[in-house]
Amino acid sequence: MKKGKAYLVGAGPGDIGLITVKGLEAIKKAEVILYDRLANPKLLDFASPHCEFIYCGKLPQRHHLRQENINELLVEKVMQGKIVVRLKGGDPGVFGRVGEEAEALAKESLPFEMVPGISSGIAAPLYAGIPVTHREYGESFAVVTAHDKSKDGKPSLDWEGLAKGVDTIAFYMGVANLPFICENLIKHGKSVETPVILIQWGTFGRQQTLEGTLSTIADLVKKEKFSNPAITLVGEIVKLREKISWFEKKPLYGRQILLARTGTNESALAKKLADEGADVIEFPKWKSERIKLDVEIMGQIESYEKILFTSPESVTDFFQSLLEYRMDVRKIKAYFYGLSSKSVKAINEKGFLAELASNMPHEGKLLIIGDSSIEKNKPNFTIEFGTGDFLITSEKTVDEQFVPIFKRMLEEATLNTMIFPSSGSVSMFVEEVVEKGILSKEEINQLEIHCYGEETYKMATMFGFMTQAVEGNRTNEEMVQSLKLV
């Protein structure tokens, strides 16, 4: 029997770019991932298509899985010979209870590794423009839990030591006990005018901040209905934010975008949007499995004069199949076309010139190559491009494991923007989201809807979406730029 192993991994504070290289490697080879609420679910995109996901998220007074159950699951899955990743927000060693999980594994003599992550108490302030140490403002820094295991959850701390001996204090999840915290810091020597900042969803595009002093912040939190997850930072160093705040100045900061997804590859558009400060949720999440190509069509491949690739993935699958079939690509005499600029780029990367489908002549024998979704769209392809043969390279289906993940992401986000990158993305989104009751058409129409190109706009309008912007462009850079101008 294969020997299992556990990796206790820090997912970082939210921005998926802050995951460590070692943490990402563990995710990629995992067979089971037990993940927390504060671990960005987008990290699960990097897992194997066959990986099992188990949600261990916790909310105050509402535990999805209690800690003892998580410990038992870890032990059970490793004993089954699985590579198991326990994915925890921030750093697992900072209020992450990683010690308890490691003890449970060690008790059964099971192998494990601890993989540090970037702690929220350091990262969230930095994304708010505040380093936690500075020679002029503070040379000491403490991380403190804002609740404990006592019945009332109020932390029992060395308040005098914190108030008089530490320049900057980061309280984790301190919203509920904020009045108690402020009262004790003032009582034990901190000035009532000491600056305080709360940073909610730090490093996410939906990051929000609330500033005050020890004497005002509790009332401000109540008035603004500010809630966890949040880091509370106390100290004179908070004043630096006025000079070096940077994250909120990104052009797409505050954009919470739902991006209709059509491919299985990582989205270059989603990355560009995130790089500019947006929070991006992609759905549906697709999985693909290559299938044996139609022997009859492959046997007459040299007879086609035009080959239309419907996705970048279909380009990769087709050329990979040629190698496996030991078929010389020089037998193909056809001109290559792509349904989108991404498909054209994928063809070019294989060393062939290609054009967009909109430039394809009507004359000539046509072969349309794509995944299983082209089957149901045969009538549309025929109307637009004329009669042709169809070659399916892979079976594409929605990864159902991501449906509950998507629903949880929607609960914690406040969407304001919707992007349809292609006409095909509209119909797929309607089928997998609207018709399955995950989001209604009315809810989507409350968002600012953007479309790539006239064809996408027509398709969105046909399905009843109130599109507020028509993008005649074809590049991700132009889409990002157009969002900056709105």
Short mmCIF file of C-alpha atoms in Angstrom, two decimals:
data_model
loop_
_atom_site.label_atom_id
_atom_site.label_comp_id
_atom_site.label_asym_id
_atom_site.label_seq_id
_atom_site.Cartn_x
_atom_site.Cartn_y
_atom_site.Cartn_z
CA MET A 1 0.00 0.00 0.00
CA LYS A 2 1.25 3.49 -0.91
CA LYS A 3 2.48 5.51 2.05
CA GLY A 4 0.55 8.71 2.70
CA LYS A 5 1.82 12.06 3.90
CA ALA A 6 0.34 15.32 5.17
CA TYR A 7 1.42 18.85 4.31
CA LEU A 8 0.20 21.51 6.74
CA VAL A 9 0.30 24.52 4.42
CA GLY A 10 -0.11 28.24 4.97
CA ALA A 11 -2.20 29.65 2.13
CA GLY A 12 -1.20 33.25 2.83
CA PRO A 13 -3.60 36.09 3.57
CA GLY A 14 -5.78 36.07 0.42
CA ASP A 15 -3.96 37.29 -2.66
CA ILE A 16 -3.07 34.00 -4.37
CA GLY A 17 0.23 35.49 -5.52
CA LEU A 18 1.36 35.35 -1.90
CA ILE A 19 1.33 31.55 -1.65
CA THR A 20 4.84 30.15 -1.20
CA VAL A 21 6.45 28.08 -3.95
CA LYS A 22 6.58 25.08 -1.61
CA GLY A 23 2.93 25.54 -0.66
CA LEU A 24 1.85 25.65 -4.31
CA GLU A 25 3.88 22.51 -5.08
CA ALA A 26 2.06 20.68 -2.27
CA ILE A 27 -1.33 21.77 -3.65
CA LYS A 28 -0.44 20.53 -7.14
CA LYS A 29 0.44 17.03 -5.94
CA ALA A 30 -2.34 16.69 -3.35
CA GLU A 31 -4.92 13.92 -3.56
CA VAL A 32 -7.00 15.42 -0.75
CA ILE A 33 -7.19 19.07 0.35
CA LEU A 34 -8.84 20.11 3.62
CA TYR A 35 -9.23 23.87 3.33
CA ASP A 36 -10.37 26.70 5.59
CA ARG A 37 -12.72 29.61 4.98
CA LEU A 38 -9.84 32.11 4.93
CA ALA A 39 -7.75 30.17 2.39
CA ASN A 40 -8.53 31.71 -0.99
CA PRO A 41 -10.57 29.06 -2.89
CA LYS A 42 -8.88 30.15 -6.15
CA LEU A 43 -5.83 28.21 -4.95
CA LEU A 44 -7.83 25.01 -5.49
CA ASP A 45 -7.68 25.71 -9.23
CA PHE A 46 -4.06 24.53 -9.11
CA ALA A 47 -5.00 21.11 -7.73
CA SER A 48 -5.26 17.94 -9.77
CA PRO A 49 -8.65 17.40 -11.47
CA HIS A 50 -9.02 14.24 -9.38
CA CYS A 51 -8.22 15.85 -6.03
CA GLU A 52 -10.85 15.58 -3.29
CA PHE A 53 -11.82 18.84 -1.57
CA ILE A 54 -13.12 18.94 2.01
CA TYR A 55 -14.33 22.25 3.44
CA CYS A 56 -13.36 22.84 7.06
CA GLY A 57 -14.45 26.46 7.27
CA LYS A 58 -15.41 28.03 10.55
CA LEU A 59 -17.58 31.01 11.40
CA PRO A 60 -18.25 32.36 14.89
CA GLN A 61 -20.74 30.05 16.61
CA ARG A 62 -21.00 27.97 13.41
CA HIS A 63 -18.33 25.37 12.85
CA HIS A 64 -18.57 23.39 9.63
CA LEU A 65 -16.10 20.86 11.05
CA ARG A 66 -14.86 20.99 14.63
CA GLN A 67 -11.12 20.80 15.25
CA GLU A 68 -11.22 17.25 16.58
CA ASN A 69 -13.04 16.13 13.42
CA ILE A 70 -10.41 17.81 11.26
CA ASN A 71 -7.65 16.03 13.17
CA GLU A 72 -9.41 12.69 12.69
CA LEU A 73 -9.90 13.31 8.96
CA LEU A 74 -6.23 14.18 8.50
CA VAL A 75 -5.16 10.97 10.19
CA GLU A 76 -7.73 8.89 8.31
CA LYS A 77 -6.78 10.18 4.85
CA VAL A 78 -3.03 9.81 5.42
CA MET A 79 -3.58 6.27 6.73
CA GLN A 80 -5.36 5.54 3.42
CA GLY A 81 -2.07 6.29 1.66
CA LYS A 82 -3.14 9.72 0.36
CA ILE A 83 -1.08 12.87 -0.12
CA VAL A 84 -3.09 15.28 2.03
CA VAL A 85 -2.83 19.07 2.17
CA ARG A 86 -4.29 20.95 5.11
CA LEU A 87 -4.68 24.44 3.62
CA LYS A 88 -4.98 27.19 6.22
CA GLY A 89 -5.30 30.96 5.77
CA GLY A 90 -2.23 33.04 6.61
CA ASP A 91 0.51 31.16 8.42
CA PRO A 92 -0.56 27.88 10.07
CA GLY A 93 1.70 28.55 13.05
CA VAL A 94 0.05 31.89 13.90
CA PHE A 95 -3.27 31.11 15.62
CA GLY A 96 -3.78 28.34 13.04
CA ARG A 97 -3.89 25.42 15.50
CA VAL A 98 -1.32 23.61 13.37
CA GLY A 99 0.29 22.26 16.54
CA GLU A 100 -2.85 20.28 17.40
CA GLU A 101 -3.05 18.81 13.91
CA ALA A 102 0.65 17.92 13.87
CA GLU A 103 0.28 16.26 17.28
CA ALA A 104 -2.57 14.11 15.97
CA LEU A 105 -0.41 12.93 13.06
CA ALA A 106 2.67 12.42 15.23
CA LYS A 107 0.64 10.34 17.70
CA GLU A 108 -0.03 7.85 14.89
CA SER A 109 3.58 8.05 13.62
CA LEU A 110 2.37 9.49 10.30
CA PRO A 111 4.75 11.60 8.16
CA PHE A 112 4.02 15.30 7.73
CA GLU A 113 5.61 18.63 6.85
CA MET A 114 4.72 22.14 8.01
CA VAL A 115 4.87 24.76 5.27
CA PRO A 116 4.89 28.36 6.54
CA GLY A 117 2.76 31.05 4.94
CA ILE A 118 2.63 34.84 5.02
CA SER A 119 0.71 35.88 8.10
CA SER A 120 -2.29 38.20 7.76
CA GLY A 121 -1.07 40.33 10.65
CA ILE A 122 1.89 41.45 8.54
CA ALA A 123 0.46 41.24 5.01
CA ALA A 124 -2.87 43.03 5.57
CA PRO A 125 -1.20 46.12 7.08
CA LEU A 126 1.31 46.23 4.22
CA TYR A 127 -1.54 46.15 1.66
CA ALA A 128 -3.08 49.03 3.62
CA GLY A 129 0.20 50.96 3.33
CA ILE A 130 1.52 50.22 6.82
CA PRO A 131 4.73 48.30 7.60
CA VAL A 132 4.50 46.84 11.09
CA THR A 133 7.91 48.23 12.07
CA HIS A 134 9.61 51.53 11.28
CA ARG A 135 12.61 53.21 12.92
CA GLU A 136 10.68 56.42 13.60
CA TYR A 137 7.31 54.94 14.60
CA GLY A 138 7.83 51.56 16.17
CA GLU A 139 10.63 49.06 16.72
CA SER A 140 8.55 46.41 18.48
CA PHE A 141 5.62 44.43 17.14
CA ALA A 142 3.26 41.87 18.67
CA VAL A 143 0.64 39.55 17.24
CA VAL A 144 -2.19 38.84 19.64
CA THR A 145 -5.34 36.72 19.51
CA ALA A 146 -8.43 38.79 20.21
CA HIS A 147 -10.36 35.90 21.75
CA ASP A 148 -9.53 32.80 23.75
CA LYS A 149 -11.07 29.53 24.95
CA SER A 150 -12.76 31.09 27.97
CA LYS A 151 -16.55 31.09 28.25
CA ASP A 152 -16.91 34.76 27.31
CA GLY A 153 -14.12 34.60 24.69
CA LYS A 154 -12.35 37.63 26.16
CA PRO A 155 -8.56 37.29 25.94
CA SER A 156 -6.61 37.13 29.19
CA LEU A 157 -3.46 39.07 28.32
CA ASP A 158 -0.60 41.00 29.89
CA TRP A 159 -2.35 44.28 29.13
CA GLU A 160 0.25 46.40 30.89
CA GLY A 161 3.06 44.75 28.96
CA LEU A 162 1.23 45.33 25.67
CA ALA A 163 0.24 48.91 26.46
CA LYS A 164 3.63 50.07 27.73
CA GLY A 165 6.11 47.66 26.15
CA VAL A 166 4.96 47.18 22.53
CA ASP A 167 4.85 49.91 19.88
CA THR A 168 2.58 48.16 17.35
CA ILE A 169 0.00 45.46 18.11
CA ALA A 170 -1.91 43.33 15.59
CA PHE A 171 -5.06 41.74 17.00
CA TYR A 172 -6.44 38.84 14.98
CA MET A 173 -10.23 38.63 14.53
CA GLY A 174 -10.78 41.38 17.09
CA VAL A 175 -14.04 43.02 15.97
CA ALA A 176 -16.35 41.44 18.56
CA ASN A 177 -14.02 42.19 21.47
CA LEU A 178 -12.88 45.62 20.26
CA PRO A 179 -14.49 47.65 23.11
CA PHE A 180 -12.84 45.30 25.64
CA ILE A 181 -9.46 45.61 23.88
CA CYS A 182 -9.55 49.42 23.68
CA GLU A 183 -10.71 49.75 27.28
CA ASN A 184 -7.85 47.61 28.60
CA LEU A 185 -5.14 49.26 26.51
CA ILE A 186 -6.25 52.71 27.71
CA LYS A 187 -6.60 51.50 31.30
CA HIS A 188 -3.02 50.19 31.26
CA GLY A 189 -1.30 53.21 29.72
CA LYS A 190 -2.00 53.65 26.00
CA SER A 191 -3.09 57.14 25.00
CA VAL A 192 -6.74 57.51 23.99
CA GLU A 193 -5.44 59.20 20.82
CA THR A 194 -3.41 56.15 19.72
CA PRO A 195 -4.28 55.46 16.04
CA VAL A 196 -6.14 52.26 15.22
CA ILE A 197 -7.03 50.73 11.86
CA LEU A 198 -9.18 47.72 11.01
CA ILE A 199 -8.35 45.92 7.75
CA GLN A 200 -11.08 43.58 6.49
CA TRP A 201 -10.36 40.92 3.85
CA GLY A 202 -6.77 42.14 3.69
CA THR A 203 -4.94 41.63 0.34
CA PHE A 204 -8.19 40.72 -1.45
CA GLY A 205 -9.57 43.16 -4.02
CA ARG A 206 -12.49 43.66 -1.62
CA GLN A 207 -10.17 44.88 1.14
CA GLN A 208 -11.80 47.57 3.30
CA THR A 209 -10.32 49.71 6.05
CA LEU A 210 -11.69 51.72 8.96
CA GLU A 211 -9.54 54.21 10.88
CA GLY A 212 -9.97 55.80 14.30
CA THR A 213 -8.33 56.01 17.71
CA LEU A 214 -8.58 53.90 20.84
CA SER A 215 -11.33 56.21 22.06
CA THR A 216 -13.39 56.24 18.82
CA ILE A 217 -12.84 53.01 16.88
CA ALA A 218 -15.36 50.83 18.77
CA ASP A 219 -18.21 53.25 18.04
CA LEU A 220 -17.10 53.60 14.41
CA VAL A 221 -17.14 49.81 13.96
CA LYS A 222 -20.66 49.65 15.35
CA LYS A 223 -21.83 52.54 13.16
CA GLU A 224 -20.27 51.14 9.97
CA LYS A 225 -21.26 47.52 10.82
CA PHE A 226 -17.67 46.44 10.24
CA SER A 227 -17.12 42.71 10.70
CA ASN A 228 -14.54 39.93 10.62
CA PRO A 229 -12.39 38.68 9.01
CA ALA A 230 -10.28 41.66 10.02
CA ILE A 231 -6.92 42.57 11.47
CA THR A 232 -6.90 45.35 14.09
CA LEU A 233 -3.64 47.29 14.11
CA VAL A 234 -2.88 49.60 17.04
CA GLY A 235 0.02 52.06 17.13
CA GLU A 236 1.50 55.34 15.92
CA ILE A 237 2.77 53.54 12.82
CA VAL A 238 -0.77 53.66 11.39
CA LYS A 239 -0.05 57.31 10.51
CA LEU A 240 2.31 56.13 7.74
CA ARG A 241 -0.70 55.07 5.69
CA GLU A 242 -1.28 58.68 4.59
CA LYS A 243 2.11 58.69 2.84
CA ILE A 244 2.52 55.18 1.42
CA SER A 245 -0.92 53.69 0.85
CA TRP A 246 -0.68 51.86 -2.49
CA PHE A 247 -3.11 48.96 -2.91
CA GLU A 248 -6.31 51.03 -2.87
CA LYS A 249 -4.77 53.25 -5.57
CA LYS A 250 -4.73 50.45 -8.12
CA PRO A 251 -7.05 51.39 -11.02
CA LEU A 252 -9.45 48.46 -10.59
CA TYR A 253 -9.46 48.41 -6.78
CA GLY A 254 -13.06 47.94 -5.62
CA ARG A 255 -14.08 46.03 -8.74
CA GLN A 256 -15.58 42.68 -7.75
CA ILE A 257 -15.88 40.87 -11.04
CA LEU A 258 -17.67 37.71 -12.09
CA LEU A 259 -15.93 36.33 -15.18
CA ALA A 260 -17.78 33.76 -17.28
CA ARG A 261 -15.29 30.97 -17.85
CA THR A 262 -15.17 28.76 -20.95
CA GLY A 263 -11.76 27.11 -20.86
CA THR A 264 -9.79 24.79 -18.63
CA ASN A 265 -6.56 26.78 -18.85
CA GLU A 266 -5.64 29.55 -16.43
CA SER A 267 -7.29 32.79 -17.56
CA ALA A 268 -4.85 35.50 -18.68
CA LEU A 269 -7.67 38.06 -18.42
CA ALA A 270 -8.41 37.12 -14.80
CA LYS A 271 -4.73 37.58 -13.93
CA LYS A 272 -4.56 41.00 -15.61
CA LEU A 273 -7.70 42.14 -13.79
CA ALA A 274 -6.30 40.95 -10.45
CA ASP A 275 -2.96 42.63 -11.13
CA GLU A 276 -4.84 45.93 -11.48
CA GLY A 277 -6.54 45.46 -8.09
CA ALA A 278 -9.81 43.70 -8.95
CA ASP A 279 -11.34 40.76 -7.09
CA VAL A 280 -12.16 38.15 -9.75
CA ILE A 281 -14.44 35.13 -9.39
CA GLU A 282 -14.40 32.74 -12.36
CA PHE A 283 -17.16 30.29 -13.10
CA PRO A 284 -18.01 27.68 -14.32
CA LYS A 285 -14.90 25.63 -13.51
CA TRP A 286 -14.39 23.12 -16.28
CA LYS A 287 -12.50 19.84 -16.40
CA SER A 288 -11.44 18.16 -19.58
CA GLU A 289 -10.39 14.66 -20.59
CA ARG A 290 -8.91 13.96 -23.98
CA ILE A 291 -10.65 11.34 -26.09
CA LYS A 292 -9.64 9.23 -29.07
CA LEU A 293 -9.97 11.21 -32.29
CA ASP A 294 -12.37 10.18 -35.07
CA VAL A 295 -10.34 7.75 -37.24
CA GLU A 296 -12.32 8.53 -40.40
CA ILE A 297 -11.72 12.28 -40.16
CA MET A 298 -8.06 11.84 -39.25
CA GLY A 299 -7.69 9.56 -42.26
CA GLN A 300 -8.74 12.37 -44.61
CA ILE A 301 -7.12 15.27 -42.75
CA GLU A 302 -5.18 16.36 -45.85
CA SER A 303 -8.44 16.95 -47.77
CA TYR A 304 -9.57 19.92 -45.65
CA GLU A 305 -8.90 23.44 -46.90
CA LYS A 306 -9.89 25.26 -43.70
CA ILE A 307 -9.49 24.16 -40.09
CA LEU A 308 -11.24 26.18 -37.38
CA PHE A 309 -10.09 25.75 -33.77
CA THR A 310 -12.76 26.76 -31.27
CA SER A 311 -10.52 27.12 -28.18
CA PRO A 312 -6.84 27.26 -27.17
CA GLU A 313 -7.28 23.89 -25.44
CA SER A 314 -8.45 22.29 -28.71
CA VAL A 315 -5.22 23.47 -30.38
CA THR A 316 -3.11 21.81 -27.68
CA ASP A 317 -5.16 18.60 -27.73
CA PHE A 318 -5.09 18.31 -31.53
CA PHE A 319 -1.35 18.75 -31.93
CA GLN A 320 -0.68 16.41 -29.01
CA SER A 321 -2.85 13.78 -30.71
CA LEU A 322 -0.91 14.17 -33.97
CA LEU A 323 2.26 13.20 -32.11
CA GLU A 324 0.59 10.22 -30.45
CA TYR A 325 -0.83 9.06 -33.80
CA ARG A 326 2.64 9.61 -35.35
CA MET A 327 1.00 11.73 -38.02
CA ASP A 328 3.18 14.25 -39.86
CA VAL A 329 1.66 17.73 -39.62
CA ARG A 330 2.96 18.42 -43.13
CA LYS A 331 0.12 16.29 -44.48
CA ILE A 332 -2.28 19.07 -43.47
CA LYS A 333 -2.80 21.53 -46.36
CA ALA A 334 -5.53 23.62 -44.71
CA TYR A 335 -5.37 27.23 -43.59
CA PHE A 336 -5.79 27.59 -39.82
CA TYR A 337 -8.35 29.84 -38.12
CA GLY A 338 -9.22 30.56 -34.50
CA LEU A 339 -12.63 31.37 -33.05
CA SER A 340 -10.99 33.89 -30.71
CA SER A 341 -7.74 35.83 -30.45
CA LYS A 342 -6.66 33.37 -27.73
CA SER A 343 -7.09 30.46 -30.15
CA VAL A 344 -5.16 32.31 -32.85
CA LYS A 345 -2.34 32.94 -30.39
CA ALA A 346 -2.28 29.23 -29.40
CA ILE A 347 -1.95 28.26 -33.10
CA ASN A 348 0.82 30.82 -33.64
CA GLU A 349 2.70 29.37 -30.68
CA LYS A 350 2.73 26.02 -32.51
CA GLY A 351 4.61 27.72 -35.36
CA PHE A 352 1.69 28.29 -37.75
CA LEU A 353 0.11 31.46 -39.04
CA ALA A 354 -3.60 31.77 -38.30
CA GLU A 355 -6.42 34.27 -38.63
CA LEU A 356 -9.64 34.96 -36.79
CA ALA A 357 -12.72 33.04 -37.91
CA SER A 358 -14.30 36.33 -38.99
CA ASN A 359 -11.74 36.47 -41.82
CA MET A 360 -12.41 32.89 -43.01
CA PRO A 361 -13.78 32.59 -46.57
CA HIS A 362 -16.99 30.61 -47.16
CA GLU A 363 -15.44 28.52 -49.94
CA GLY A 364 -13.50 25.34 -49.23
CA LYS A 365 -13.89 22.14 -47.22
CA LEU A 366 -14.13 22.96 -43.49
CA LEU A 367 -13.15 21.06 -40.35
CA ILE A 368 -14.19 22.47 -36.96
CA ILE A 369 -12.13 21.25 -34.00
CA GLY A 370 -13.13 21.60 -30.36
CA ASP A 371 -14.26 19.92 -27.17
CA SER A 372 -17.58 18.12 -26.63
CA SER A 373 -19.47 21.42 -26.29
CA ILE A 374 -19.31 21.94 -30.08
CA GLU A 375 -21.79 19.06 -30.48
CA LYS A 376 -24.74 21.08 -29.17
CA ASN A 377 -23.59 24.16 -31.10
CA LYS A 378 -23.44 22.49 -34.52
CA PRO A 379 -26.47 24.45 -35.84
CA ASN A 380 -24.89 27.77 -34.83
CA PHE A 381 -21.55 26.88 -36.43
CA THR A 382 -23.34 25.85 -39.63
CA ILE A 383 -25.30 29.12 -39.77
CA GLU A 384 -22.17 31.19 -39.22
CA PHE A 385 -19.52 29.28 -41.17
CA GLY A 386 -21.38 26.91 -43.50
CA THR A 387 -21.37 23.12 -43.71
CA GLY A 388 -18.36 21.36 -42.25
CA ASP A 389 -17.15 18.30 -40.38
CA PHE A 390 -16.62 18.27 -36.61
CA LEU A 391 -13.69 16.74 -34.72
CA ILE A 392 -14.02 16.43 -30.93
CA THR A 393 -10.71 16.38 -29.06
CA SER A 394 -11.89 16.15 -25.45
CA GLU A 395 -14.89 15.64 -23.18
CA LYS A 396 -15.49 18.86 -21.25
CA THR A 397 -17.72 18.94 -18.18
CA VAL A 398 -18.31 21.24 -15.22
CA ASP A 399 -16.28 20.26 -12.17
CA GLU A 400 -19.13 19.82 -9.70
CA GLN A 401 -16.74 20.06 -6.72
CA PHE A 402 -16.43 23.79 -7.44
CA VAL A 403 -20.18 24.53 -7.35
CA PRO A 404 -20.43 24.79 -3.52
CA ILE A 405 -17.10 26.65 -3.51
CA PHE A 406 -18.50 29.17 -6.00
CA LYS A 407 -21.62 29.63 -3.88
CA ARG A 408 -19.54 30.37 -0.77
CA MET A 409 -17.43 32.88 -2.73
CA LEU A 410 -20.61 34.65 -3.82
CA GLU A 411 -21.80 34.85 -0.21
CA GLU A 412 -18.66 36.69 0.85
CA ALA A 413 -18.30 38.97 -2.16
CA THR A 414 -20.30 42.01 -3.26
CA LEU A 415 -20.24 41.74 -7.04
CA ASN A 416 -20.49 44.88 -9.15
CA THR A 417 -19.17 43.79 -12.56
CA MET A 418 -19.83 40.92 -15.01
CA ILE A 419 -17.65 40.06 -18.00
CA PHE A 420 -18.61 37.81 -20.92
CA PRO A 421 -15.37 37.21 -22.88
CA SER A 422 -17.01 35.38 -25.82
CA SER A 423 -20.41 34.52 -27.26
CA GLY A 424 -19.92 30.91 -26.13
CA SER A 425 -19.35 32.05 -22.55
CA VAL A 426 -22.85 33.55 -22.45
CA SER A 427 -24.72 30.35 -23.31
CA MET A 428 -22.49 28.24 -21.05
CA PHE A 429 -22.98 30.64 -18.15
CA VAL A 430 -26.76 30.66 -18.58
CA GLU A 431 -26.86 26.86 -18.66
CA GLU A 432 -24.61 26.31 -15.65
CA VAL A 433 -25.49 29.28 -13.44
CA VAL A 434 -28.87 30.80 -14.31
CA GLU A 435 -30.77 27.65 -15.25
CA LYS A 436 -29.41 25.85 -12.17
CA GLY A 437 -30.63 28.63 -9.88
CA ILE A 438 -27.23 29.73 -8.58
CA LEU A 439 -27.79 33.31 -9.73
CA SER A 440 -30.89 34.79 -11.33
CA LYS A 441 -30.94 36.89 -14.47
CA GLU A 442 -32.29 39.75 -12.36
CA GLU A 443 -29.29 39.57 -10.01
CA ILE A 444 -26.85 39.58 -12.93
CA ASN A 445 -28.63 42.53 -14.55
CA GLN A 446 -27.91 44.58 -11.44
CA LEU A 447 -24.21 44.35 -12.33
CA GLU A 448 -22.27 46.40 -14.85
CA ILE A 449 -22.05 43.94 -17.76
CA HIS A 450 -19.20 44.04 -20.26
CA CYS A 451 -18.91 41.99 -23.47
CA TYR A 452 -16.02 41.18 -25.78
CA GLY A 453 -17.11 42.17 -29.27
CA GLU A 454 -20.35 42.57 -31.14
CA GLU A 455 -21.18 38.85 -31.35
CA THR A 456 -20.92 38.47 -27.58
CA TYR A 457 -23.09 41.55 -27.12
CA LYS A 458 -25.76 40.09 -29.45
CA MET A 459 -25.72 36.77 -27.58
CA ALA A 460 -25.98 38.49 -24.17
CA THR A 461 -28.88 40.62 -25.39
CA MET A 462 -30.63 37.57 -26.82
CA PHE A 463 -30.53 35.94 -23.38
CA GLY A 464 -32.01 39.06 -21.79
CA PHE A 465 -28.94 40.59 -20.17
CA MET A 466 -28.94 44.38 -19.85
CA THR A 467 -25.49 44.95 -21.25
CA GLN A 468 -24.18 48.39 -20.34
CA ALA A 469 -21.03 48.35 -22.43
CA VAL A 470 -20.10 46.89 -25.81
CA GLU A 471 -16.42 46.27 -26.28
CA GLY A 472 -15.35 46.22 -29.90
CA ASN A 473 -11.85 45.23 -28.86
CA ARG A 474 -10.25 41.82 -28.93
CA THR A 475 -7.42 42.00 -26.39
CA ASN A 476 -7.26 41.59 -22.65
CA GLU A 477 -5.28 44.82 -22.35
CA GLU A 478 -8.05 46.78 -24.04
CA MET A 479 -10.71 45.22 -21.81
CA VAL A 480 -8.74 46.17 -18.71
CA GLN A 481 -8.24 49.67 -20.07
CA SER A 482 -11.95 50.09 -20.80
CA LEU A 483 -12.82 49.08 -17.21
CA LYS A 484 -10.40 51.71 -15.91
CA LEU A 485 -12.30 54.39 -17.83
CA VAL A 486 -15.78 53.50 -16.55
#
